Amino acid sequence: MTASTTPTATATEAHRTGRKAGIALWTLQALMAAAFVIAGASKVALTDQAVQGFHKIGLGEPGLIVIGTLELLGAVALMIPILSGLSGAALSTLLVGATITEFVADTPAMALVPLAYLVPVAIIAYGRRGQTVRLMAAVRGFRR
């Protein structure tokens, strides 16, 4: 291999790796969007299990509807390229709150559920951080 072919080989490998990572990230986003649609819809529909859980932690039906709506909006935003990173960050924040709430409500075993969702959503937020930077730049440019 000569010096002139090394950059091309390296660029090709990087492109393949980048493409595979992009596909993996979109797959993860689609799976998490589906999970948040299911979770959010059960809250907004005021299912018995969701209502009981939110009454137990003291948030009641208004809290249930707000959290469910945020989950549904976050699910949609995960699938919009320019919003995907911001959505990942926002959902991560929501899940940190849910994890803390479960611990405070003396249901530490239930804290594993939002914690399990938090890991892939944080990966999405990190993986799409470039999208978030572009979104913030666009917003700043629009405001000037």
Coordinates of N, CA and C in Angstrom, one line a residue:
M1 N 0.9 -1.2 0.0 CA 0.0 0.0 0.0 C 0.9 1.2 0.0
T2 N 0.6 2.2 -0.9 CA 1.4 3.4 -0.9 C 0.8 4.5 -0.1
A3 N 1.6 5.5 0.1 CA 1.1 6.6 0.9 C -0.1 7.3 0.3
S4 N -0.2 7.2 -1.0 CA -1.4 7.9 -1.6 C -2.7 7.1 -1.5
T5 N -2.6 5.8 -1.2 CA -3.8 5.0 -1.1 C -4.3 4.9 0.4
T6 N -3.5 5.2 1.3 CA -3.8 5.1 2.7 C -5.0 6.0 3.1
P7 N -4.9 7.3 2.7 CA -6.1 8.2 3.1 C -7.4 7.7 2.5
T8 N -7.4 7.2 1.3 CA -8.6 6.7 0.7 C -9.2 5.5 1.4
A9 N -8.3 4.6 1.8 CA -8.7 3.4 2.5 C -9.3 3.8 3.9
T10 N -8.6 4.7 4.5 CA -9.0 5.2 5.9 C -10.4 5.9 5.7
A11 N -10.5 6.7 4.7 CA -11.8 7.4 4.5 C -12.9 6.5 4.2
T12 N -12.7 5.4 3.5 CA -13.7 4.5 3.1 C -14.1 3.7 4.4
E13 N -13.2 3.3 5.2 CA -13.5 2.6 6.5 C -14.3 3.5 7.4
A14 N -13.9 4.8 7.5 CA -14.6 5.8 8.3 C -16.0 6.0 7.8
H15 N -16.2 6.0 6.5 CA -17.5 6.2 6.0 C -18.4 5.0 6.3
R16 N -17.8 3.8 6.2 CA -18.6 2.6 6.5 C -19.0 2.6 8.0
T17 N -18.0 2.9 8.8 CA -18.3 2.9 10.3 C -19.3 4.0 10.6
G18 N -19.2 5.1 10.0 CA -20.2 6.2 10.2 C -21.5 5.8 9.7
R19 N -21.6 5.2 8.6 CA -22.9 4.8 8.1 C -23.6 3.7 9.0
K20 N -22.8 2.8 9.5 CA -23.3 1.7 10.4 C -23.8 2.4 11.7
A21 N -23.0 3.3 12.2 CA -23.4 4.0 13.4 C -24.7 4.8 13.2
G22 N -24.8 5.4 12.0 CA -26.0 6.2 11.7 C -27.2 5.3 11.7
I23 N -27.1 4.1 11.0 CA -28.2 3.2 10.9 C -28.6 2.7 12.3
A24 N -27.6 2.3 13.1 CA -27.8 1.9 14.5 C -28.5 2.9 15.3
L25 N -28.1 4.2 15.2 CA -28.7 5.3 15.9 C -30.2 5.5 15.5
W26 N -30.5 5.4 14.2 CA -31.8 5.6 13.7 C -32.7 4.4 14.2
T27 N -32.1 3.2 14.2 CA -32.9 2.1 14.7 C -33.2 2.2 16.2
L28 N -32.2 2.7 17.0 CA -32.5 3.0 18.4 C -33.5 4.1 18.5
Q29 N -33.5 5.1 17.7 CA -34.5 6.2 17.8 C -35.9 5.6 17.5
A30 N -36.0 4.8 16.5 CA -37.3 4.3 16.2 C -37.8 3.4 17.3
L31 N -37.0 2.6 17.9 CA -37.4 1.7 19.0 C -37.8 2.5 20.2
M32 N -37.0 3.5 20.5 CA -37.4 4.4 21.7 C -38.6 5.2 21.4
A33 N -38.8 5.7 20.2 CA -40.0 6.4 19.8 C -41.2 5.6 20.0
A34 N -41.1 4.3 19.6 CA -42.2 3.4 19.7 C -42.5 3.2 21.2
A35 N -41.5 3.0 22.0 CA -41.6 2.8 23.5 C -42.3 4.0 24.1
F36 N -41.9 5.2 23.7 CA -42.5 6.4 24.3 C -43.9 6.6 23.8
V37 N -44.2 6.2 22.6 CA -45.6 6.3 22.1 C -46.5 5.4 23.0
I38 N -46.1 4.2 23.2 CA -46.8 3.3 24.1 C -47.0 3.8 25.5
A39 N -45.9 4.3 26.1 CA -45.9 4.8 27.4 C -46.8 6.0 27.5
G40 N -46.6 7.0 26.6 CA -47.3 8.2 26.6 C -48.8 8.0 26.4
A41 N -49.1 7.1 25.4 CA -50.5 6.9 25.1 C -51.3 6.3 26.3
S42 N -50.6 5.4 27.1 CA -51.2 4.8 28.2 C -51.5 5.8 29.3
K43 N -50.6 6.8 29.4 CA -50.8 7.8 30.4 C -52.0 8.8 29.9
V44 N -51.9 9.2 28.7 CA -52.9 10.2 28.2 C -54.3 9.5 28.2
A45 N -54.3 8.2 27.9 CA -55.6 7.5 28.0 C -56.1 7.2 29.4
L46 N -55.3 7.6 30.4 CA -55.7 7.4 31.8 C -56.0 5.9 32.1
T47 N -55.1 5.0 31.7 CA -55.3 3.6 32.0 C -55.3 3.4 33.6
D48 N -56.0 2.4 34.1 CA -56.0 2.2 35.5 C -54.7 2.1 36.1
Q49 N -53.8 1.4 35.5 CA -52.4 1.2 36.1 C -51.7 2.5 36.2
A50 N -51.8 3.3 35.1 CA -51.1 4.6 35.1 C -51.7 5.5 36.2
V51 N -53.0 5.6 36.2 CA -53.6 6.4 37.2 C -53.2 6.0 38.6
Q52 N -53.3 4.8 38.9 CA -52.9 4.3 40.3 C -51.4 4.7 40.6
G53 N -50.6 4.5 39.6 CA -49.1 4.8 39.8 C -48.9 6.3 40.1
F54 N -49.6 7.1 39.4 CA -49.4 8.6 39.6 C -50.1 9.1 40.8
H55 N -51.2 8.4 41.2 CA -51.8 8.8 42.5 C -50.8 8.4 43.7
K56 N -50.2 7.3 43.5 CA -49.3 6.8 44.5 C -48.1 7.8 44.8
I57 N -47.6 8.4 43.7 CA -46.5 9.3 43.8 C -46.9 10.7 44.0
G58 N -48.3 10.9 44.1 CA -48.8 12.3 44.4 C -49.0 13.2 43.2
L59 N -48.9 12.7 42.0 CA -49.0 13.6 40.9 C -50.4 13.6 40.3
G60 N -51.2 12.6 40.5 CA -52.6 12.5 40.1 C -52.7 12.5 38.5
E61 N -54.0 12.7 38.1 CA -54.3 12.7 36.7 C -53.7 13.9 35.9
P62 N -53.7 15.1 36.5 CA -53.1 16.2 35.7 C -51.6 15.9 35.4
G63 N -50.9 15.4 36.4 CA -49.5 15.1 36.2 C -49.3 14.0 35.1
L64 N -50.2 13.0 35.2 CA -50.2 11.9 34.3 C -50.4 12.4 32.8
I65 N -51.3 13.3 32.6 CA -51.6 13.8 31.3 C -50.4 14.7 30.8
V66 N -49.8 15.5 31.6 CA -48.7 16.3 31.3 C -47.5 15.4 30.9
I67 N -47.1 14.4 31.7 CA -46.0 13.5 31.4 C -46.3 12.7 30.2
G68 N -47.5 12.2 30.0 CA -47.8 11.4 28.8 C -47.7 12.3 27.6
T69 N -48.2 13.5 27.6 CA -48.1 14.4 26.5 C -46.6 14.7 26.1
L70 N -45.8 14.9 27.1 CA -44.4 15.1 26.9 C -43.7 13.9 26.3
E71 N -44.1 12.7 26.7 CA -43.6 11.5 26.1 C -44.0 11.4 24.7
L72 N -45.2 11.7 24.4 CA -45.7 11.6 23.0 C -45.0 12.6 22.1
L73 N -44.8 13.8 22.6 CA -44.1 14.8 21.8 C -42.7 14.4 21.6
G74 N -42.1 13.9 22.7 CA -40.7 13.5 22.6 C -40.5 12.3 21.6
A75 N -41.5 11.4 21.5 CA -41.4 10.3 20.6 C -41.4 10.8 19.1
V76 N -42.3 11.8 18.9 CA -42.4 12.4 17.5 C -41.1 13.1 17.2
A77 N -40.6 13.9 18.1 CA -39.4 14.7 17.9 C -38.1 13.8 17.7
L78 N -38.1 12.6 18.3 CA -37.0 11.6 18.1 C -36.9 11.3 16.6
M79 N -38.0 11.3 15.9 CA -38.0 10.9 14.4 C -37.8 12.1 13.5
I80 N -37.7 13.3 14.0 CA -37.4 14.5 13.2 C -35.9 14.8 13.3
P81 N -35.2 14.6 12.2 CA -33.7 14.8 12.3 C -33.2 16.0 13.1
I82 N -33.7 17.2 12.8 CA -33.1 18.3 13.5 C -33.5 18.4 14.9
L83 N -34.6 17.7 15.3 CA -35.1 17.7 16.7 C -34.6 16.5 17.5
S84 N -34.0 15.5 16.9 CA -33.7 14.2 17.5 C -32.8 14.4 18.7
G85 N -31.7 15.2 18.6 CA -30.8 15.3 19.7 C -31.4 16.1 20.9
L86 N -32.1 17.1 20.6 CA -32.8 17.9 21.6 C -33.8 17.0 22.3
S87 N -34.6 16.2 21.5 CA -35.6 15.3 22.1 C -34.9 14.3 23.0
G88 N -33.8 13.8 22.6 CA -33.0 12.8 23.4 C -32.6 13.5 24.8
A89 N -32.2 14.7 24.7 CA -31.8 15.4 25.9 C -33.0 15.7 26.8
A90 N -34.1 16.1 26.2 CA -35.3 16.4 27.0 C -35.9 15.2 27.6
L91 N -35.9 14.1 26.9 CA -36.4 12.8 27.4 C -35.5 12.3 28.5
S92 N -34.2 12.5 28.3 CA -33.2 12.1 29.4 C -33.5 12.9 30.7
T93 N -33.8 14.1 30.6 CA -34.1 14.9 31.7 C -35.4 14.4 32.4
L94 N -36.4 14.2 31.6 CA -37.7 13.6 32.1 C -37.4 12.3 32.8
L95 N -36.6 11.5 32.3 CA -36.3 10.1 32.9 C -35.5 10.2 34.1
V96 N -34.6 11.2 34.2 CA -33.9 11.4 35.5 C -34.9 11.8 36.6
G97 N -35.8 12.7 36.2 CA -36.8 13.0 37.2 C -37.7 11.9 37.6
A98 N -38.0 11.0 36.6 CA -38.8 9.8 36.9 C -38.1 8.9 37.8
T99 N -36.8 8.7 37.6 CA -36.0 7.8 38.4 C -35.9 8.3 39.8
I100 N -35.7 9.6 40.0 CA -35.6 10.2 41.3 C -37.0 10.1 42.0
T101 N -38.0 10.4 41.3 CA -39.4 10.3 41.9 C -39.7 8.9 42.4
E102 N -39.3 7.9 41.6 CA -39.5 6.5 42.1 C -38.7 6.2 43.4
F103 N -37.5 6.7 43.5 CA -36.8 6.5 44.7 C -37.4 7.2 45.9
V104 N -37.8 8.4 45.7 CA -38.4 9.2 46.7 C -39.8 8.6 47.2
A105 N -40.5 8.0 46.2 CA -41.8 7.4 46.5 C -41.7 6.0 47.1
D106 N -40.5 5.7 47.5 CA -40.2 4.4 48.2 C -40.5 3.2 47.3
T107 N -40.3 3.4 46.0 CA -40.4 2.2 45.1 C -39.1 2.1 44.3
P108 N -38.0 1.8 44.9 CA -36.7 1.8 44.2 C -36.7 0.7 43.1
A109 N -37.4 -0.3 43.3 CA -37.4 -1.4 42.2 C -38.0 -0.8 40.9
M110 N -39.0 0.0 41.1 CA -39.6 0.7 39.9 C -38.7 1.7 39.2
A111 N -37.7 2.2 40.0 CA -36.8 3.2 39.4 C -36.0 2.6 38.3
L112 N -35.9 1.2 38.2 CA -35.2 0.6 37.2 C -35.8 0.8 35.8
V113 N -37.1 1.0 35.8 CA -37.8 1.2 34.5 C -37.3 2.5 33.8
P114 N -37.5 3.6 34.4 CA -37.0 4.8 33.7 C -35.5 4.8 33.5
L115 N -34.8 4.2 34.4 CA -33.3 4.1 34.3 C -33.0 3.3 33.0
A116 N -33.7 2.2 32.8 CA -33.5 1.4 31.6 C -33.8 2.2 30.3
Y117 N -34.8 3.1 30.3 CA -35.1 4.0 29.2 C -34.0 5.1 29.0
L118 N -33.5 5.5 30.2 CA -32.5 6.6 30.2 C -31.3 6.3 29.4
V119 N -30.7 5.1 29.5 CA -29.5 4.8 28.8 C -29.6 4.9 27.3
P120 N -30.5 4.3 26.6 CA -30.6 4.5 25.2 C -30.9 5.9 24.8
V121 N -31.8 6.6 25.5 CA -32.1 8.0 25.2 C -30.9 8.9 25.3
A122 N -30.1 8.7 26.3 CA -28.9 9.5 26.5 C -27.9 9.2 25.4
I123 N -27.9 8.0 24.9 CA -27.0 7.6 23.7 C -27.5 8.4 22.5
I124 N -28.8 8.5 22.3 CA -29.4 9.3 21.2 C -29.0 10.7 21.4
A125 N -29.2 11.3 22.5 CA -28.8 12.7 22.8 C -27.4 13.0 22.4
Y126 N -26.5 12.1 22.9 CA -25.1 12.2 22.6 C -24.8 12.0 21.1
G127 N -25.3 11.0 20.5 CA -25.1 10.7 19.1 C -25.6 11.8 18.2
R128 N -26.7 12.5 18.6 CA -27.3 13.5 17.7 C -26.9 14.9 18.2
R129 N -25.9 15.0 19.0 CA -25.5 16.4 19.5 C -25.2 17.4 18.4
G130 N -24.7 16.9 17.3 CA -24.5 17.8 16.2 C -25.8 18.4 15.7
Q131 N -26.8 17.6 15.7 CA -28.1 18.2 15.2 C -28.6 19.2 16.2
T132 N -28.4 19.0 17.5 CA -28.8 20.0 18.5 C -28.0 21.3 18.3
V133 N -26.7 21.2 18.1 CA -25.9 22.4 17.8 C -26.4 23.1 16.6
R134 N -26.7 22.4 15.5 CA -27.2 23.1 14.3 C -28.6 23.7 14.6
L135 N -29.4 23.1 15.4 CA -30.7 23.7 15.7 C -30.5 24.9 16.5
M136 N -29.7 24.9 17.5 CA -29.4 26.1 18.4 C -28.9 27.2 17.5
A137 N -28.0 26.9 16.6 CA -27.4 27.9 15.7 C -28.5 28.6 14.8
A138 N -29.4 27.7 14.3 CA -30.5 28.2 13.5 C -31.4 29.1 14.3
V139 N -31.7 28.7 15.6 CA -32.6 29.5 16.4 C -31.9 30.8 16.7
R140 N -30.6 30.8 17.0 CA -29.9 32.1 17.3 C -29.9 33.0 16.1
G141 N -29.7 32.4 14.9 CA -29.7 33.2 13.7 C -31.0 33.8 13.4
F142 N -32.1 33.0 13.7 CA -33.4 33.5 13.5 C -33.8 34.7 14.4
R143 N -33.3 34.7 15.6 CA -33.6 35.7 16.6 C -32.9 37.0 16.3
R144 N -31.8 37.0 15.5 CA -31.0 38.2 15.3 C -31.6 39.1 14.3

